[in-house]
Coordinates of C-alpha atoms in Angstrom, one line a residue:
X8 CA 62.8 -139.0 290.9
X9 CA 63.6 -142.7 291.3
X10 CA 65.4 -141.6 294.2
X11 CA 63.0 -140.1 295.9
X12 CA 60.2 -142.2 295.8
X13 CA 63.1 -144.8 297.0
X14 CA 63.8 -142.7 300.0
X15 CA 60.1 -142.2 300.7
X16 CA 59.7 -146.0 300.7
X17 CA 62.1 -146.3 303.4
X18 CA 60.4 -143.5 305.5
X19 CA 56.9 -145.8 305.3
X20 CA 58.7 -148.7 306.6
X21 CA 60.3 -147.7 309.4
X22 CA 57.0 -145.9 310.4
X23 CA 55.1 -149.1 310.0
X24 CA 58.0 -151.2 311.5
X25 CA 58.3 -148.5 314.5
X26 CA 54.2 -148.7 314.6
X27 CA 54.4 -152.6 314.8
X28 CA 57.0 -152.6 317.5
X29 CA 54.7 -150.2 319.4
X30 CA 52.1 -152.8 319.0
X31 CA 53.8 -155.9 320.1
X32 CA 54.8 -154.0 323.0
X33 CA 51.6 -152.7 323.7
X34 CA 50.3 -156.5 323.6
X35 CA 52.9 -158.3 325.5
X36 CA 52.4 -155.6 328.5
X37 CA 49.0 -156.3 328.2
X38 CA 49.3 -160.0 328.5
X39 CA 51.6 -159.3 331.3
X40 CA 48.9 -157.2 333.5
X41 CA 46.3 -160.4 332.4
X42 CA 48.5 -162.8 334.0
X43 CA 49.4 -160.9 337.2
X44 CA 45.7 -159.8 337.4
X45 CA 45.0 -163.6 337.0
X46 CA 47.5 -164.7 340.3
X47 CA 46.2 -161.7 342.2
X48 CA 42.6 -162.7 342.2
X49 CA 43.7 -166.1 342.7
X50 CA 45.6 -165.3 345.9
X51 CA 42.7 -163.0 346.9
X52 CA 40.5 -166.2 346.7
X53 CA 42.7 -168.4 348.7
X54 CA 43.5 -165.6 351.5
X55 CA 39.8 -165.6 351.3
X56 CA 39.8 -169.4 352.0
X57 CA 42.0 -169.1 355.0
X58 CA 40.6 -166.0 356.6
X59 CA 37.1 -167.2 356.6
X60 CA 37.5 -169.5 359.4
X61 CA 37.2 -166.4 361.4
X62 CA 33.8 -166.0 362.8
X63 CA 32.0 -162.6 362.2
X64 CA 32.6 -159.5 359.4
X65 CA 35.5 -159.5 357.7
X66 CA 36.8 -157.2 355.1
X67 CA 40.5 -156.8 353.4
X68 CA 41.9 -155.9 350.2
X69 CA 44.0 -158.8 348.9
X70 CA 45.3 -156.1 345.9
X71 CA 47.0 -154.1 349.4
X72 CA 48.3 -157.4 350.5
X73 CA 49.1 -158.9 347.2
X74 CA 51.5 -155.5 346.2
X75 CA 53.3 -155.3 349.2
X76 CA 54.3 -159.3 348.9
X77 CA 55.0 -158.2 345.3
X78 CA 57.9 -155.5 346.8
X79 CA 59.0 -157.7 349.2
X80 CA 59.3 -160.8 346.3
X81 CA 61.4 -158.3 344.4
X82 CA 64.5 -159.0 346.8
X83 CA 64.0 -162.6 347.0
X84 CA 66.0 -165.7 345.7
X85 CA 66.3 -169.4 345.5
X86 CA 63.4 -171.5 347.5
X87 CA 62.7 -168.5 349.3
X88 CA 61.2 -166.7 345.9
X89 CA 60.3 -170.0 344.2
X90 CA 57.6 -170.4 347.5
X91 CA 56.3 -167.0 346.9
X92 CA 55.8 -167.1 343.3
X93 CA 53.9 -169.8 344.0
X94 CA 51.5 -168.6 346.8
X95 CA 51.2 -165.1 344.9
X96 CA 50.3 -166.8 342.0
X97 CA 52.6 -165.5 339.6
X98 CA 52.6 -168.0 337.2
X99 CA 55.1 -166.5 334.6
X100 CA 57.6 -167.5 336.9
X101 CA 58.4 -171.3 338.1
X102 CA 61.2 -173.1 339.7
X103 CA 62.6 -174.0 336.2
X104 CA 62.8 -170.5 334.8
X105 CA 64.3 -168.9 338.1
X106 CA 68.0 -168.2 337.4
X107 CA 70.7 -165.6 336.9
X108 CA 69.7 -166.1 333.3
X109 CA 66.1 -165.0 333.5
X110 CA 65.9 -161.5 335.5
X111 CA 63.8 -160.5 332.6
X112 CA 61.0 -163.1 333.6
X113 CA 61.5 -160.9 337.2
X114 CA 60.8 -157.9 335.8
X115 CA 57.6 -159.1 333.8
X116 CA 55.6 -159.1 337.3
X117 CA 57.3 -155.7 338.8
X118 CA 56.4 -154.0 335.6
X119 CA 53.0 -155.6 335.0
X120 CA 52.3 -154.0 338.5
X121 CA 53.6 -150.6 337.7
X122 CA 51.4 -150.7 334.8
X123 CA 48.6 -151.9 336.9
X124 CA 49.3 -149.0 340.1
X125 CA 49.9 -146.1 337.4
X126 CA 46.8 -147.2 335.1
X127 CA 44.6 -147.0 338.7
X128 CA 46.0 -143.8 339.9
X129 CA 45.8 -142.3 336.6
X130 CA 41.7 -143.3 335.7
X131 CA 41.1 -141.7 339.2
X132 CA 42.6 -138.1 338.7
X133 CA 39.6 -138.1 336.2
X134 CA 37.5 -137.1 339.4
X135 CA 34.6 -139.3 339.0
X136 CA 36.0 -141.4 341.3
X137 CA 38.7 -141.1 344.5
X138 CA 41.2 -144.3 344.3
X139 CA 45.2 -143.8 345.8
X140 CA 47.6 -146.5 345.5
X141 CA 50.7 -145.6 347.5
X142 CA 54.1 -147.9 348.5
X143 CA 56.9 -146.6 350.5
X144 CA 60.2 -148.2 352.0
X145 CA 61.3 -147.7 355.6
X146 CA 64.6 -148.9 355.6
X147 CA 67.4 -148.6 358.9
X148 CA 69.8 -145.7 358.7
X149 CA 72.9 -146.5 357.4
X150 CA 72.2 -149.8 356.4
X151 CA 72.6 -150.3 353.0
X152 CA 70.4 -152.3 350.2
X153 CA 71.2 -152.6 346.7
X154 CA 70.6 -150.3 344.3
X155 CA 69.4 -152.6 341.8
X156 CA 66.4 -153.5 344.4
X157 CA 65.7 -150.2 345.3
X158 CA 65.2 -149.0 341.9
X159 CA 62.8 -152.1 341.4
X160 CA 60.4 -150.9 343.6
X161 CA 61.3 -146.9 342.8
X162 CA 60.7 -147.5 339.3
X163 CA 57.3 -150.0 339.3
X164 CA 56.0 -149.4 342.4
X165 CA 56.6 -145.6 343.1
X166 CA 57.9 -146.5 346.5
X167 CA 61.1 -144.4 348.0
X168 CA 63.2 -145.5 350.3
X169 CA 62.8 -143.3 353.8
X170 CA 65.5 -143.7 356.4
X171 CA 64.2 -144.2 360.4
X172 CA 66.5 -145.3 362.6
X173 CA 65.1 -148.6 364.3
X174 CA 67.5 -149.6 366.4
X175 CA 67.9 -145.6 368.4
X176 CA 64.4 -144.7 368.1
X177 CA 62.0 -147.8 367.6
X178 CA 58.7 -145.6 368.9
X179 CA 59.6 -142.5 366.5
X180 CA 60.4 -145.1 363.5
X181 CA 56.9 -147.1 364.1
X182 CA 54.9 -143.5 364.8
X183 CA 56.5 -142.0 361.3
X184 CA 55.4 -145.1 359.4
X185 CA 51.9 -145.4 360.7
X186 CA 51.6 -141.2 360.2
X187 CA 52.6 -142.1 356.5
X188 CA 50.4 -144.9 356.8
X189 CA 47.1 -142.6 358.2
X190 CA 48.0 -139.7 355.4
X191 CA 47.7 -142.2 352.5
X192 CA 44.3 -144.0 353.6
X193 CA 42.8 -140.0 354.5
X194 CA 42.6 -141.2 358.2
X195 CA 41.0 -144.0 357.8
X196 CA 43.8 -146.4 359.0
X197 CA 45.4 -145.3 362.3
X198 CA 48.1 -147.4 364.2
X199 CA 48.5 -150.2 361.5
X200 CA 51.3 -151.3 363.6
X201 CA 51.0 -152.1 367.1
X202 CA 54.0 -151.1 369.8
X203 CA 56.2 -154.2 370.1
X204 CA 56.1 -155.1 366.0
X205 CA 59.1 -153.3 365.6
X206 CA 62.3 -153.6 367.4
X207 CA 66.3 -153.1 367.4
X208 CA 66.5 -155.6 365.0
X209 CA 64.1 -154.3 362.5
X210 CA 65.9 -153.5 359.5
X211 CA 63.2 -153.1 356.9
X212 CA 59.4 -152.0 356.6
X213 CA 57.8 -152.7 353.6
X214 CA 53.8 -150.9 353.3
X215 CA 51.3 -150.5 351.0
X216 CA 48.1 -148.3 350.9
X217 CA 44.7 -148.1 349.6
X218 CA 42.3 -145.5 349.3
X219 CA 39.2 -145.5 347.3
X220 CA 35.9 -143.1 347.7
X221 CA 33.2 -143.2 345.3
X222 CA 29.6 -142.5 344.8
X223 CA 26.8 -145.0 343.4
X224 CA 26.2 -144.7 339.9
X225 CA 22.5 -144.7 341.3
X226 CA 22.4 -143.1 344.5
X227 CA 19.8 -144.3 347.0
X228 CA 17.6 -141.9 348.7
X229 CA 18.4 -141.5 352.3
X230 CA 14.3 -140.6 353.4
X231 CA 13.9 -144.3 352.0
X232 CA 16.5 -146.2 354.4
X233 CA 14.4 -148.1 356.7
X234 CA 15.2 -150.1 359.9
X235 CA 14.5 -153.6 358.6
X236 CA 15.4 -157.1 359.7
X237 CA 18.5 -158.8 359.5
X238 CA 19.0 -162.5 360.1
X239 CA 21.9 -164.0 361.6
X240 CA 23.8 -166.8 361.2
X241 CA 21.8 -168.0 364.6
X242 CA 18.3 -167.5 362.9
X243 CA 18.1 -164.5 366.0
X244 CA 16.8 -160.9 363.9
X245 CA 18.0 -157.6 364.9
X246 CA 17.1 -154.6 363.0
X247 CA 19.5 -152.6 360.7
X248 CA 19.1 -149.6 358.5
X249 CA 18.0 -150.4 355.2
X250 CA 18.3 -149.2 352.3
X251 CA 16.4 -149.7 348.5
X252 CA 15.8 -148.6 345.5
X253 CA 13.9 -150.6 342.2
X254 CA 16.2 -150.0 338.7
X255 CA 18.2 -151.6 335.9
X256 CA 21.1 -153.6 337.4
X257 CA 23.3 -156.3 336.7
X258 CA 22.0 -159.3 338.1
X259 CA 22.2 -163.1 337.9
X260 CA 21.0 -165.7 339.8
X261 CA 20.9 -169.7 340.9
X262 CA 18.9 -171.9 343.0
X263 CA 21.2 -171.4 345.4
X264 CA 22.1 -167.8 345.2
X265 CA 21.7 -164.2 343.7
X266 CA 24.4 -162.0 342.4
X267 CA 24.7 -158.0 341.8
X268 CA 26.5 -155.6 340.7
X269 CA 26.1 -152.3 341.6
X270 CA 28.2 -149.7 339.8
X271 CA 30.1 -146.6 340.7
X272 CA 30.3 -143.3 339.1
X273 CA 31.6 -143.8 335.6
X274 CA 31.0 -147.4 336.1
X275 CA 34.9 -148.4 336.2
X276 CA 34.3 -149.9 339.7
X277 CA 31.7 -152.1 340.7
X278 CA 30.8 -153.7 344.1
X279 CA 29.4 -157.5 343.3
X280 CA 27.4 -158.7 346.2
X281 CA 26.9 -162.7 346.5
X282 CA 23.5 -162.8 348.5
X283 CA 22.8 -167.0 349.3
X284 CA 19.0 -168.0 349.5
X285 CA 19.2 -169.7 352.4
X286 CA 20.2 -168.1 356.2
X287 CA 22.8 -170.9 356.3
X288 CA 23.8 -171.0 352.8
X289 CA 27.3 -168.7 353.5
X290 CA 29.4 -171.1 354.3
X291 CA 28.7 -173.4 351.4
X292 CA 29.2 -170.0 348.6
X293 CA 32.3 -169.7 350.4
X294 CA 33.4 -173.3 349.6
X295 CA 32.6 -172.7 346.0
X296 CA 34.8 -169.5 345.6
X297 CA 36.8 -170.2 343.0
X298 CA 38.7 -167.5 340.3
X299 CA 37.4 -170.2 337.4
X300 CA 33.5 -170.0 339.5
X301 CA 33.6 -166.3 340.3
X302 CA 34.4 -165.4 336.8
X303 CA 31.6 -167.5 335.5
X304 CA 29.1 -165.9 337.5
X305 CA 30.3 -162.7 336.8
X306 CA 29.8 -163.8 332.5
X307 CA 26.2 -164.5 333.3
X308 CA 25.2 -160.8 334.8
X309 CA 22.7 -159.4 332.8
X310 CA 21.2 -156.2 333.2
X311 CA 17.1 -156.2 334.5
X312 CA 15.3 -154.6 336.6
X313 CA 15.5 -155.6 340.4
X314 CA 14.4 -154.3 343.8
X315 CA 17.2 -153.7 345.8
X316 CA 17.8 -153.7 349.5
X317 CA 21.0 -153.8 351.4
X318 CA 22.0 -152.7 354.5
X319 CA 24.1 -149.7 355.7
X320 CA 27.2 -151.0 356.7
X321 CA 31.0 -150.0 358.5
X322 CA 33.7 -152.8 358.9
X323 CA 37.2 -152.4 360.5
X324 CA 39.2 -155.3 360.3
X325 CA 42.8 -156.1 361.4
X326 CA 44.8 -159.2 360.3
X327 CA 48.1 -160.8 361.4
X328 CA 49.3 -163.1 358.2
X329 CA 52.4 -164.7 359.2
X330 CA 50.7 -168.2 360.1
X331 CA 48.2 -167.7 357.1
X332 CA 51.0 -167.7 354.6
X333 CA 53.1 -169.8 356.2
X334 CA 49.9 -172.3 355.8
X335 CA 49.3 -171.2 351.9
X336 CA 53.0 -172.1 351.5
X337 CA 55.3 -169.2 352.3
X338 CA 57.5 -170.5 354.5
X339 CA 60.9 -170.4 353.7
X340 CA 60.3 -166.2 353.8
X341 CA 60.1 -166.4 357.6
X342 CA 62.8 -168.8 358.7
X343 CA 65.9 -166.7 360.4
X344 CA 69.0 -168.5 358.7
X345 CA 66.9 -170.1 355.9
X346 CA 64.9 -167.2 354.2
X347 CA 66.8 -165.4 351.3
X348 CA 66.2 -162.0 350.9
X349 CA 69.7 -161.7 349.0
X350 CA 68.6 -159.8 346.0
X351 CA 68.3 -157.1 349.0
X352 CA 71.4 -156.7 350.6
X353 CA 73.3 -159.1 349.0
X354 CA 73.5 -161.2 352.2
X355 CA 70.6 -163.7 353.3
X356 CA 70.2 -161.5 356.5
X357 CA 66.8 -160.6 356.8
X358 CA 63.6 -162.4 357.0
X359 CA 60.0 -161.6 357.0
X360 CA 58.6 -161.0 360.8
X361 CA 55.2 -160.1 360.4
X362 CA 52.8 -159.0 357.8
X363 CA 49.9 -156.7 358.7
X364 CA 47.0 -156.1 357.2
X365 CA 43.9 -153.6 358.1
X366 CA 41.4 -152.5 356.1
X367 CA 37.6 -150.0 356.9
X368 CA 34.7 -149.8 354.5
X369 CA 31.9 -147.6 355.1
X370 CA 28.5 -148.5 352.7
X371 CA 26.0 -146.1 352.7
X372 CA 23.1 -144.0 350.1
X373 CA 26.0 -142.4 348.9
X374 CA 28.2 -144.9 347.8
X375 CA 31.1 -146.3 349.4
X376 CA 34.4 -145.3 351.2
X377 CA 37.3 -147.9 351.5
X378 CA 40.6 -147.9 352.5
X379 CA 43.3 -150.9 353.7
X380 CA 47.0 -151.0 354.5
X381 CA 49.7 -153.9 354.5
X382 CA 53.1 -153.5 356.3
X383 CA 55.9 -156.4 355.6
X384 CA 58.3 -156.1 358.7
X385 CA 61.8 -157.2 357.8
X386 CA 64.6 -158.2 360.8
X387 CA 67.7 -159.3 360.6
X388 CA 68.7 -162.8 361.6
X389 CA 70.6 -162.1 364.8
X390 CA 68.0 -163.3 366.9
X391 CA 65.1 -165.3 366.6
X392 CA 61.7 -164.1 365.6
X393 CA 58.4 -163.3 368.2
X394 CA 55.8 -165.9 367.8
X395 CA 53.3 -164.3 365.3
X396 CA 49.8 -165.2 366.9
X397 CA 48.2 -166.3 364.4
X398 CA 18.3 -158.2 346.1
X399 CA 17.7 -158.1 350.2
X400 CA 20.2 -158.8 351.6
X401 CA 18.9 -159.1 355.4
X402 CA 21.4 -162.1 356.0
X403 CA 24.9 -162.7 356.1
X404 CA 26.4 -162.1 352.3
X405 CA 30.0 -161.7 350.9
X406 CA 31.0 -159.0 348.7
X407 CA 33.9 -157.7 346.5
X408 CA 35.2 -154.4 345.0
X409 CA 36.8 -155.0 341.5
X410 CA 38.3 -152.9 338.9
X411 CA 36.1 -153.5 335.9
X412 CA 38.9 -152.2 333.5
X413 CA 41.2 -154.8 334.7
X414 CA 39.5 -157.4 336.7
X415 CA 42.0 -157.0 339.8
X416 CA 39.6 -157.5 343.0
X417 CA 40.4 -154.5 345.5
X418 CA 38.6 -154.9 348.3
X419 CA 36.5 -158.3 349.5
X420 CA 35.2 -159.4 352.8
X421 CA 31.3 -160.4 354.0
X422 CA 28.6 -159.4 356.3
X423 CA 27.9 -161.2 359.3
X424 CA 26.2 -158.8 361.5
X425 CA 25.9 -155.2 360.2
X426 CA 26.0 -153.4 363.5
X427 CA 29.0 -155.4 365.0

């Protein structure tokens, strides 16, 4: 009998211990996806900070840009990664823990986004809500990469390597990637990379994609969409179509600004729009964009009631980032002879050529449809790179699409002129 209850003693703690270790897993993955969630918003505000200086609309999803960095980071070493850790903002990892020794610390921010990527795809195939995340490789033909990176981006990021053949058939290579590129995004973004991106020396193609659709967890009635004015940045008014409803929403507000939140179905998704009082008053919210800001104005959304009028909107935007990181940082990555990529091939024979970046959002009674797309292009240092050329809301305002469940900011750009 003694026995027994001996035996049975054992059984409870190696449940409890295997319960615990469950746990503390559970927990540190979760402290993981913080940090990375932190470093991405982070880099989405400083992207933010660079691209602004662009006059007119501008939209992008600095999660799209953010994960295909993350793939390409994954075959990085020395200065090289050290750099991009530090303009990516992944703060697990600094120039004193980089070593052979610490590959472990690596694989914190490759698994912390597979966590993120499946947890987003998997919340969507609930059907509320439309949101793809999809990576893929396109390496040259019979060039070979290491194992160890491919499974890296196999295992966390779902990507596969696809074989083209750049240096034989450069148009057929660059048409199969943007096809993969249009599929992904349900049409929305066509020809992500222009003719003369790629070439003979192209060895790699790194690309991300995006899709989100979703309705308005309050839908606004299309027979009450009004032409209305719109003030630009110039005082001059033009009309747009505008559209309102009155209702409980999350709002906050300043003497210098007014902030909402309008949820999706299932309210998992949220678009926050940051409206300034003043016709001018853009450029000086823009200057106060910071993560430690925007997460205090998002604490101080409360839900009241509010009359709401925004404007039907449609953005396409198309970005070259090679100067922009280079400026944030980034610049070992794009040297020929000095960029290591080792962790790839084992050689330091590639370097970064271009990143691309294009993004569409459609906002309308419905809700909103969204897609982007970022393509890292990889040569090998033969030759020197190509230059790289670098609520009523009738007035310009910035907005952001963010995963309530995580934080992680999807999509973000601002309004200039709604019928550009």
């Amino acid at each position: 009998m003694r026995v027994k209850w001996v035996l049975i003693l054992l059984v409870m703690i190696e449940i409890i211990s295997c319960c615990w270790a469950e746990e503390k897993t559970a927990m540190s993955e979760a402290t993981d996806v913080k940090i990375i969630v932190e470093g991405n918003n982070k880099f989405a505000l400083q992207l933010y900070a660079k691209l602004r200086t662009k006059k007119g609309n501008l939209f992008f999803s600095p999660y799209s840009i953010s994960t295909a960095l993350a793939m390409t980071y994954a075959g990085a070493r020395g200065e090289t990664e050290t750099q991009m850790a530090q303009v990516l903002g992944f703060s697990m990892i600094t120039s004193e823990t980089i070593d052979t020794e610490t590959a472990w610390d690596r694989m914190q921010v490759h698994s912390a986004f597979g966590t993120i990527i499946n947890d987003l795809n998997a919340r969507s195939q609930k059907g509320k809500y439309q949101l793809n995340i999809a990576n893929a490789l396109w390496g040259q033909k019979g060039y070979e990469f290491l194992p160890q990176f491919l499974q890296i981006i196999k295992v966390n990021y779902g990507g596969g390597l696809n074989e083209v053949d750049f240096i034989r058939a450069t148009e057929t290579a660059r048409q199969t990637i943007n096809a993969w590129v249009e599929k992904e995004t349900k049409g929305k973004i066509k020809d992500l990379i222009a003719k003369g991106v790629l070439d003979r020396m192209t060895r790699l193609v790194l690309t991300n994609a995006i899709y989100f659709k979703g309705n308005w967890a309050r839908q606004f009635q299309k027979d009450k969409t009004k032409d209305a004015p719109f003030t630009l940045i110039n005082e001059e008014s033009i009309n747009v179509p505008m559209m309102n409803q009155t209702g409980l929403f999350g709002y906050m507000e300043t003497d210098s600004f007014q902030a909402l939140e309008l949820p999706y179905v299932d309210k998992e998704l949220s678009m926050i729009i940051l409206l300034p009082r003043q016709v001018d008053g853009l450029a000086d919210l823009e200057k106060r964009l910071t993560v430690k800001n925007l997460m205090d104005w998002l604490g101080q959304i409360r839900q009241r009631k509010v009359a709401v009028f925004i404007p039907k909107f449609k953005l396409t935007c198309r970005f070259e980032l090679a100067e922009v990181l280079k400026s944030m940082g980034m610049t070992d990555a794009f040297e020929p002879g000095i960029a290591d990529f080792s962790a790839m091939t084992g050689k330091k024979d590639l370097f970064i050529s271009a990143v691309i970046h294009k993004a569409y959002v459609d906002v309308n009674e419905e809700g909103t449809e969204a897609a982007a797309a970022t393509a890292v292009v990889m040569k090998t240092t033969a030759v020197a790179p190509e230059k790289i050329p670098v609520f009523r809301a009738d007035r310009p305002f910035l907005f952001l699409i963010r995963d309530n469940c995580s934080g992680s900011i999807l999509f973000m750009g601002r309004v200039m002129n709604p019928k550009a």
